[in-house]
Coordinates of C-alpha atoms in Angstrom, one line a residue:
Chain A
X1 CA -235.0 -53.2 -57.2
X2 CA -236.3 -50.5 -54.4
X3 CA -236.1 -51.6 -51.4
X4 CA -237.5 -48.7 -48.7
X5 CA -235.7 -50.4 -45.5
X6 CA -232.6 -50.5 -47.0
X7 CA -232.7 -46.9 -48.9
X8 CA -230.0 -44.7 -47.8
X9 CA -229.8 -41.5 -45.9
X10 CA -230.8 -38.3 -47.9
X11 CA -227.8 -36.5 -46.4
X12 CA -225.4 -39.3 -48.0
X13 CA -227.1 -38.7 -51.1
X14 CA -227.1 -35.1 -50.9
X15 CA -223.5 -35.5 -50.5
X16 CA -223.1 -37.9 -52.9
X17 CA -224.5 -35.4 -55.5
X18 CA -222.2 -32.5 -54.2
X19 CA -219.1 -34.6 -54.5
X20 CA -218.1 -34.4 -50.7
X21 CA -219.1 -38.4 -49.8
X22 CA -216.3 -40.2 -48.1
X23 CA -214.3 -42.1 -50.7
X24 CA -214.2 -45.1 -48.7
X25 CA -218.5 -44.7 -49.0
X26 CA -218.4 -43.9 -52.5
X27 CA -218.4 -47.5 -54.3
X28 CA -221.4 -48.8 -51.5
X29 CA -223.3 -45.6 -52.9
X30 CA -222.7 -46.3 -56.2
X31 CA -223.5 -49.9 -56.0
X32 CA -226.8 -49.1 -54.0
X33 CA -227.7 -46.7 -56.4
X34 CA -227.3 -49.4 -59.4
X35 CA -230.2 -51.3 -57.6
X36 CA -232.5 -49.0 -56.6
X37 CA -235.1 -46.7 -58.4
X38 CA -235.6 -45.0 -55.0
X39 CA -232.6 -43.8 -54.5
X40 CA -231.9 -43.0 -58.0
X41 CA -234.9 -40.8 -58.3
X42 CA -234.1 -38.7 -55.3
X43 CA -230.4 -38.2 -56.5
X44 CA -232.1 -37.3 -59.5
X45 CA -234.5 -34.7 -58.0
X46 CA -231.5 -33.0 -55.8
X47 CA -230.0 -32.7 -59.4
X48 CA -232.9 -30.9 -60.8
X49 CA -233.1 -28.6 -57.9
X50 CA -229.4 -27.7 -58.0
X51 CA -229.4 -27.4 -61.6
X52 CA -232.4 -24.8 -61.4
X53 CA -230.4 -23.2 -58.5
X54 CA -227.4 -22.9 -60.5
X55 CA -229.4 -20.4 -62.6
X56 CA -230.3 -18.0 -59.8
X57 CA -227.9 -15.3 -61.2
X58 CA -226.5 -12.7 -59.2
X59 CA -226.7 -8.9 -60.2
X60 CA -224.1 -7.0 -61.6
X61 CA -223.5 -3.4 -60.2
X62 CA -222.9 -0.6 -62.6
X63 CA -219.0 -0.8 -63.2
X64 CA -219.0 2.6 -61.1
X65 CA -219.3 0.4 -58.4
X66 CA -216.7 -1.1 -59.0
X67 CA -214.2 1.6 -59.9
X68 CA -215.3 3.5 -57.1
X69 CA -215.4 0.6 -54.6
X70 CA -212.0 0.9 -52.5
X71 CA -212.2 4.8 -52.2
X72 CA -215.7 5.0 -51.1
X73 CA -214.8 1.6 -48.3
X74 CA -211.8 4.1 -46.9
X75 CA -214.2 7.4 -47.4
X76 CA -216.8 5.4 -45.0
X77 CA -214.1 4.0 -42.6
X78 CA -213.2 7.5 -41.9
X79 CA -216.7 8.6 -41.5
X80 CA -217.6 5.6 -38.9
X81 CA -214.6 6.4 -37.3
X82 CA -215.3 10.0 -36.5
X83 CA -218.7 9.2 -35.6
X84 CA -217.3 6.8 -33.2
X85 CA -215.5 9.5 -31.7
X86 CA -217.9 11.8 -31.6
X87 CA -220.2 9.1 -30.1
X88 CA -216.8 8.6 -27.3
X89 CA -219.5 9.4 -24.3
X90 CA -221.3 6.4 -25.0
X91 CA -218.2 4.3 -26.0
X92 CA -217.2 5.3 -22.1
X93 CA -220.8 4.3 -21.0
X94 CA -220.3 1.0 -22.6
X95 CA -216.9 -0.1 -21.8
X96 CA -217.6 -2.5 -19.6
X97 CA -220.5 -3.8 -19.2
X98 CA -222.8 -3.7 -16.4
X99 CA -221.3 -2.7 -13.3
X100 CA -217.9 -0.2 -14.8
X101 CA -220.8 1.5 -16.6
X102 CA -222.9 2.0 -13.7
X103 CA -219.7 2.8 -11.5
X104 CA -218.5 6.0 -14.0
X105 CA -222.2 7.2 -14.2
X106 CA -221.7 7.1 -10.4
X107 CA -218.6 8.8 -10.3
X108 CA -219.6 11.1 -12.8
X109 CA -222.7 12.4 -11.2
X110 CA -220.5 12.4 -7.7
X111 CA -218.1 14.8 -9.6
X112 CA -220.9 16.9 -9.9
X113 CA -221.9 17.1 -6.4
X114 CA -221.4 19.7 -3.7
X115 CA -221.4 19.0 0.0
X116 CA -225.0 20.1 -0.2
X117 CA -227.0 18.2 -2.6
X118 CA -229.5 16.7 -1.8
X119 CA -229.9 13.0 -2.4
X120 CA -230.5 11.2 -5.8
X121 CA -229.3 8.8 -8.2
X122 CA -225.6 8.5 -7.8
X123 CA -225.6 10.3 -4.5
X124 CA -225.7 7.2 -2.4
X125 CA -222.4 5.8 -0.8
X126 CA -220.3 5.6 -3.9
X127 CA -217.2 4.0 -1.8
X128 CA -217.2 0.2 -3.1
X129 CA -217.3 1.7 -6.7
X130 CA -214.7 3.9 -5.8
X131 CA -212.7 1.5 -4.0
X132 CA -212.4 -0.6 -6.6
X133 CA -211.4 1.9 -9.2
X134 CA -209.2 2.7 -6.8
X135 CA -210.3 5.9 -6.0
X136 CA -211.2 6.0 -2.7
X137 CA -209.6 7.7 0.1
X138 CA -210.4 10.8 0.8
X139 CA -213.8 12.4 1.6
X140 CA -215.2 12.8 -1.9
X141 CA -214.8 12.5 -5.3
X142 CA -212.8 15.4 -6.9
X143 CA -213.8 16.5 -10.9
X144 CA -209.7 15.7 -11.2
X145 CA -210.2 12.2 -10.4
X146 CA -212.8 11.2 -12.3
X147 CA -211.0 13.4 -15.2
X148 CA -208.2 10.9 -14.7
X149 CA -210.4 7.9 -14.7
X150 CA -212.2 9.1 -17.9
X151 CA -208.6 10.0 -19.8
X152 CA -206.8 6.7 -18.8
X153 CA -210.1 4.6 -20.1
X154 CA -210.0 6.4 -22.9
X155 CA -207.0 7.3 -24.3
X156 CA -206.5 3.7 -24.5
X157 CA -209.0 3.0 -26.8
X158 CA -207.3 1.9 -30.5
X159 CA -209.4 2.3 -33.7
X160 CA -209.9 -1.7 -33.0
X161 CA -211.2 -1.3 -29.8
X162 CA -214.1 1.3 -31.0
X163 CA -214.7 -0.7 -33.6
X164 CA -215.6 -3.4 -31.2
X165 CA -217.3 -1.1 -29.1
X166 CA -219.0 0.1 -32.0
X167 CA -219.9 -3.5 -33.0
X168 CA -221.5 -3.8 -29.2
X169 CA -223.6 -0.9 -29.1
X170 CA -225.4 -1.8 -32.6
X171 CA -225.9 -5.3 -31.1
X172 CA -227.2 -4.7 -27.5
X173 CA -228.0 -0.8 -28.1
X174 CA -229.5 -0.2 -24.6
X175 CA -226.6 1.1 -23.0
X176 CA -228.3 4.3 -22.0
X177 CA -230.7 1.9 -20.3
X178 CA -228.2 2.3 -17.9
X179 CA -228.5 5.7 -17.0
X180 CA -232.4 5.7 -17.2
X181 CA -232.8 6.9 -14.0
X182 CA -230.8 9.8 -14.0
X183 CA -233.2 13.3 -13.8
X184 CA -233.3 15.3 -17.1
X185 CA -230.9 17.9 -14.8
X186 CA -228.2 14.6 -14.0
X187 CA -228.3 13.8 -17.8
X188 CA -227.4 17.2 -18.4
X189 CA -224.8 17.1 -16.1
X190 CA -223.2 13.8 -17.0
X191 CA -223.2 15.0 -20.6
X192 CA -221.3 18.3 -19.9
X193 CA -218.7 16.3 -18.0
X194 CA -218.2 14.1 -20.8
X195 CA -217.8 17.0 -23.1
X196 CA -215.2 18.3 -21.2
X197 CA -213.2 15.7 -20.4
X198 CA -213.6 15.3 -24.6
X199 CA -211.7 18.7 -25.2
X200 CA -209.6 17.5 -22.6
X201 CA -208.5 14.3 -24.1
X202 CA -208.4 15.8 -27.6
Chain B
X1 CA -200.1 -16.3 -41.0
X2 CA -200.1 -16.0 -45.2
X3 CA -197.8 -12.8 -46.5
X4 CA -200.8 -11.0 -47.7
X5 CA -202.6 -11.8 -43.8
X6 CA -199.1 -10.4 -42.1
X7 CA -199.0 -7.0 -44.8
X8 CA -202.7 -6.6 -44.0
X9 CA -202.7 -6.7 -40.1
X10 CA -199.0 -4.6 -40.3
X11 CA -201.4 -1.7 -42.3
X12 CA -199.8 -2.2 -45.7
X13 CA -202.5 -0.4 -47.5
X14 CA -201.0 -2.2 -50.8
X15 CA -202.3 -4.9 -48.9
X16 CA -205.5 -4.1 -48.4
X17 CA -205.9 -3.2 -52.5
X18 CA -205.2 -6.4 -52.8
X19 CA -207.8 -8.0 -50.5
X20 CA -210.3 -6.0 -52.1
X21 CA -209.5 -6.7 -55.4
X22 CA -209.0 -10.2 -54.8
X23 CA -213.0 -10.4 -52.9
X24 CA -214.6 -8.0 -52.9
X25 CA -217.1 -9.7 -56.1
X26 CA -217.0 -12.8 -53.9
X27 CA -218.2 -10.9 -51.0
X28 CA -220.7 -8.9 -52.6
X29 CA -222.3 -12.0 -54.6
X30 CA -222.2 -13.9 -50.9
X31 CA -224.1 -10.5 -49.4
X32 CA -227.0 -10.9 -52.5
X33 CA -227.3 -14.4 -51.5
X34 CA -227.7 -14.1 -47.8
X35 CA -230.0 -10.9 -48.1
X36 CA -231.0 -11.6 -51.5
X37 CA -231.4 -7.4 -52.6
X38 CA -228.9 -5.8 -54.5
X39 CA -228.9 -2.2 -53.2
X40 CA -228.5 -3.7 -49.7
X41 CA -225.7 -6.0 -51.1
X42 CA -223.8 -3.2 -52.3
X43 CA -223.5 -0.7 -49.5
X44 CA -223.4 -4.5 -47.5
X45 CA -220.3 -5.4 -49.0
X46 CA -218.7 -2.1 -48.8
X47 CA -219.6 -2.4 -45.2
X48 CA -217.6 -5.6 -44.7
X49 CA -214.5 -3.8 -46.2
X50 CA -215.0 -1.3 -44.1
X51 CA -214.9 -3.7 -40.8
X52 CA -212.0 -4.9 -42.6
X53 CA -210.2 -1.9 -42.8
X54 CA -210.7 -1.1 -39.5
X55 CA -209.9 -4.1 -37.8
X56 CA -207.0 -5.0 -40.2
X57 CA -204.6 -4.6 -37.2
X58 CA -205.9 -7.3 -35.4
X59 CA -206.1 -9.8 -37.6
X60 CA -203.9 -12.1 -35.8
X61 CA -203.6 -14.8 -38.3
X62 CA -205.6 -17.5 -36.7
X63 CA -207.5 -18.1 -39.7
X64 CA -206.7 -17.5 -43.5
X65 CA -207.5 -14.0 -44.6
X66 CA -211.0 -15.2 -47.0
X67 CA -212.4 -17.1 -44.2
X68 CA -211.7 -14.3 -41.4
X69 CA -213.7 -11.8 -44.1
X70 CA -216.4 -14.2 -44.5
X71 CA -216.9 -14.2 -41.4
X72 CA -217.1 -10.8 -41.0
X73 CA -219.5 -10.5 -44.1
X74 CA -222.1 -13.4 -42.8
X75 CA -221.9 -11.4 -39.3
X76 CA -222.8 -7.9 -41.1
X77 CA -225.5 -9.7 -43.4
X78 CA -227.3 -11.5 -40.6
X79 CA -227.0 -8.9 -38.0
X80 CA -228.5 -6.2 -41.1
X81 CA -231.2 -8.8 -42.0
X82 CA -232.2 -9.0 -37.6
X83 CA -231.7 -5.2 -37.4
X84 CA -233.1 -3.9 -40.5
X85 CA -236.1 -6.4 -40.7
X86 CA -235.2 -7.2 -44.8
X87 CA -238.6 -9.2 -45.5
X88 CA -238.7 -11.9 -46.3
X89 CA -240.8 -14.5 -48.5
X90 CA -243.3 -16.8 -46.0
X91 CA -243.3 -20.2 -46.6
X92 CA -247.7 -19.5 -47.6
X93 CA -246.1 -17.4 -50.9
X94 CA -243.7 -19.7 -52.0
X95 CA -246.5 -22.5 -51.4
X96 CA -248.9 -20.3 -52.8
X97 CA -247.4 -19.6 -55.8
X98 CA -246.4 -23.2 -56.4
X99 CA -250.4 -24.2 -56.2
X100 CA -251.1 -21.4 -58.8
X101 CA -248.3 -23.0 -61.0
X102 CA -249.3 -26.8 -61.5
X103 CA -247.2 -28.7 -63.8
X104 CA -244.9 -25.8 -64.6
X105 CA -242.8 -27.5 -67.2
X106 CA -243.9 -30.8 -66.9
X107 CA -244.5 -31.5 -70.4
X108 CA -241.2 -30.1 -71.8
X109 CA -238.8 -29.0 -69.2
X110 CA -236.3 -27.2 -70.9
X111 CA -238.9 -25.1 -72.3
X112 CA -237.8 -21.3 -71.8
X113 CA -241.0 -19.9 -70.1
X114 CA -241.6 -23.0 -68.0
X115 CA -237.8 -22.7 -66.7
X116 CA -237.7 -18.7 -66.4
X117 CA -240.8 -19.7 -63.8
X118 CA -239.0 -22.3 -62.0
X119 CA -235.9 -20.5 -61.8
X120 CA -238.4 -17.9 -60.6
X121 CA -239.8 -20.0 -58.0
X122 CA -236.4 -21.3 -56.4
X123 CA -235.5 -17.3 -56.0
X124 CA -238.3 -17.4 -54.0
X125 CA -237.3 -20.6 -51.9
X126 CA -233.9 -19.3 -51.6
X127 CA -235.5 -16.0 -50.3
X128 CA -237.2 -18.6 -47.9
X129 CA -234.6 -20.4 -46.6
X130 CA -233.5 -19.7 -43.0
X131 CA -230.6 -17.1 -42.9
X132 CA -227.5 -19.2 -41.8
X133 CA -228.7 -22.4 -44.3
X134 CA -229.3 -19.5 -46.9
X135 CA -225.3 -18.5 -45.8
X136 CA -224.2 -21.9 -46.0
X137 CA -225.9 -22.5 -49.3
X138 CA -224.3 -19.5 -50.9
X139 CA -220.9 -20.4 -49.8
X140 CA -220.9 -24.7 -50.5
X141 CA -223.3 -23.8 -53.8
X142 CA -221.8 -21.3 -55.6
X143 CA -218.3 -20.3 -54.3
X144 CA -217.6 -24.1 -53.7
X145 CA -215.7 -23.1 -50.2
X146 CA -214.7 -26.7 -48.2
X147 CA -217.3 -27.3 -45.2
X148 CA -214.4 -26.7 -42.7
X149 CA -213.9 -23.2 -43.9
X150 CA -217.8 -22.3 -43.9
X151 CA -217.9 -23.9 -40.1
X152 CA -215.3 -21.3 -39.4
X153 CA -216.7 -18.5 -41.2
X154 CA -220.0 -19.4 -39.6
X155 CA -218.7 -19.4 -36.3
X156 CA -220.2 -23.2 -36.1
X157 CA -218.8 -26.7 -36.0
X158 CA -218.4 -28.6 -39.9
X159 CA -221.1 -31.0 -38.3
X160 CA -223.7 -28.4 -38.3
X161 CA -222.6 -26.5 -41.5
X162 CA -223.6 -29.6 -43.3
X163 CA -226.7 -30.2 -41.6
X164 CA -227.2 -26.3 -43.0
X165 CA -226.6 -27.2 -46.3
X166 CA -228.5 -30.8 -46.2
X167 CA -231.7 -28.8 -44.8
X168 CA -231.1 -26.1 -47.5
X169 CA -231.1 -28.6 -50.5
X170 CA -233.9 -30.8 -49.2
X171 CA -236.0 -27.7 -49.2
X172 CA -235.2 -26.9 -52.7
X173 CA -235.9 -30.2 -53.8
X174 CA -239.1 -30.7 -52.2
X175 CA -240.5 -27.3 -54.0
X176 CA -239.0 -27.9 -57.5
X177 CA -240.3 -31.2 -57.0
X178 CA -243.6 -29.7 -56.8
X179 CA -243.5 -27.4 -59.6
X180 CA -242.8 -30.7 -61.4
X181 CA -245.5 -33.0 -60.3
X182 CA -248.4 -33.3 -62.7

């Protein structure tokens, strides 16, 4: 006897069929079930439907695949690795961020800055960055500073952290967005700095 | 934290043979599922072990070791699937081709060719299905893992992995339901 006001949930059902329904739910099921075509007739379609799903085989790789499988995972982990490094200028770029990112594109570009420059992007007051970095005090930025900043960011960097780094950069990828409004000649300039500090570090 | 989790996170590369004999089929079958092409599977699943290697030190042990690279493999499949735009199958093709199929082994299911088409047609639901219910029907389906362990690999609560996996089933029932109807 089907009674629709009293049929059950689909999700009890569904998990009546997979075998994960509460044991102390299991016997009302059951006995529900006994008594109505309804029900039975949907446990009975989930059936079908898992049955036919059961058959949805998975390909097998050649057995190269296989064989080859571990060497080729540590060939590529070597690979992404030195990528990573040899992608370390945006790794810098992306430590933190928002404002760290902003604050060494500053510092950068105010490394490369004489007394006489004319104004810019990153020639404004730089001194709240710089104070916080803590590397205010005197009347300007020296190369050596920002050298030092750059080194102690990254030569704390552990294959973990890149990795999460790298993990960042594939996610949000518009880290350069940051730098947008740098000249073609302040690019230029930010990316030389970066190289050397590079040679430096290694 | 299990011996093989504490040899894997202290860089025992013994260790990390025997993580990758132990899933790497499991991983790759779960990768299929979720992005349901077997070249992207494989180079998929070597990516996970990959992340794997190269995280291995900081595993901290929070989680047992399949569930923390199940994790990682659902992450890499759904972030490849949102970054490499895999298509997939609109829910007009799997409806169209159930209209062009009426009765599809109605009169004799078992029959081979009427199966083969069913079979057929549930690949294509499957290739339908949402990507996390698609994850979560892989992993409760056909590697049997407990709901707690797909919440964790999912990054979700238990509550909404079964909700997943209810959504998932009901949608395959509705379409084989379909194929069957006279």
């Amino acid at each position: 006897v089907s009674d629709k006001d009293r049929c059950l949930e689909p999700k009890d059902l569904i998990d009546f069929v997979d075998g994960t329904l509460a044991d102390d739910r299991l016997a009302g099921v059951e006995a529900h079930l006994a008594g109505c075509a309804t029900c039975r007739s949907y446990v009975a379609s989930v059936r079908a439907a898992l049955n036919i799903a059961a058959r949805d085989l998975v390909p097998e790789p050649p057995a190269s695949y296989w064989t080859r499988f571990e060497d080729v995972v540590k060939e590529r982990a070597r690979a992404a690795s030195d990528k990573r490094r040899g992608r370390w200028w945006r790794v810098g770029l992306a430590l933190a961020p928002g404002i760290a990112a902003a604050a060494l594109a500053t510092l950068l570009i105010l490394g490369n800055r004489g007394p006489g420059d004319g104004p810019g992007p990153g020639s404004g007051d730089g001194r709240p960055v710089l104070e916080a970095l803590g590397l205010a005090g005197g009347s300007g930025v020296s190369a050596a500073a920002v050298d030092s900043l750059m080194i102690r960011v990254l030569s704390g960097l552990s294959d973990e952290d890149l990795a999460l780094i790298d993990a960042y950069l594939a996610e949000d990828g518009d880290v350069l967005g940051l730098v947008d409004g740098l000249s073609p000649d302040e690019r230029q300039s930010l990316f030389l700095r970066m190289s050397d500090l590079m040679k430096l570090k290694g | 934290m299990s011996e093989l989790g504490k040899r894997l996170a202290d860089g025992d590369e013994g260790a990390f043979t025997e993580v990758v004999d132990q899933y790497s089929r499991k991983v790759y079958a779960l990768c299929y599922r979720i992005v349901r092409d077997e070249e992207e599977a494989r180079d998929l699943a070597q990516e996970v072990f990959v992340r794997v290697y190269t995280r291995r030190r900081s595993f901290g042990g929070r989680s047992e070791v399949y569930t923390w690279i199940y994790r990682i493999a659902v992450n890499t499949c759904l972030s490849a699937l949102k970054r490499r735009r895999i298509p997939t199958v609109s829910i007009e093709d799997v409806e169209g081709a159930l209209a062009a199929k009426p009765a599809a082994g109605a009169d004799c299911p078992e029959d081979g060719e009427a199966l083969e088409a069913r079979v057929a047609l549930v690949s294509k639901a499957l290739e339908h299905l949402p990507p996390k219910q698609r994850s979560v029907f892989a992993m409760r389906f056909y590697d049997r893992r407990a709901f707690s362990e797909i919440a964790a690999a999912m990054g979700t609560s238990t509550g909404a992995a079964k909700a997943n996996f209810h959504f998932a089933v009901e949608r395959l029932r509705r379409l084989v339901g379909e194929v069957d109807r006279p």
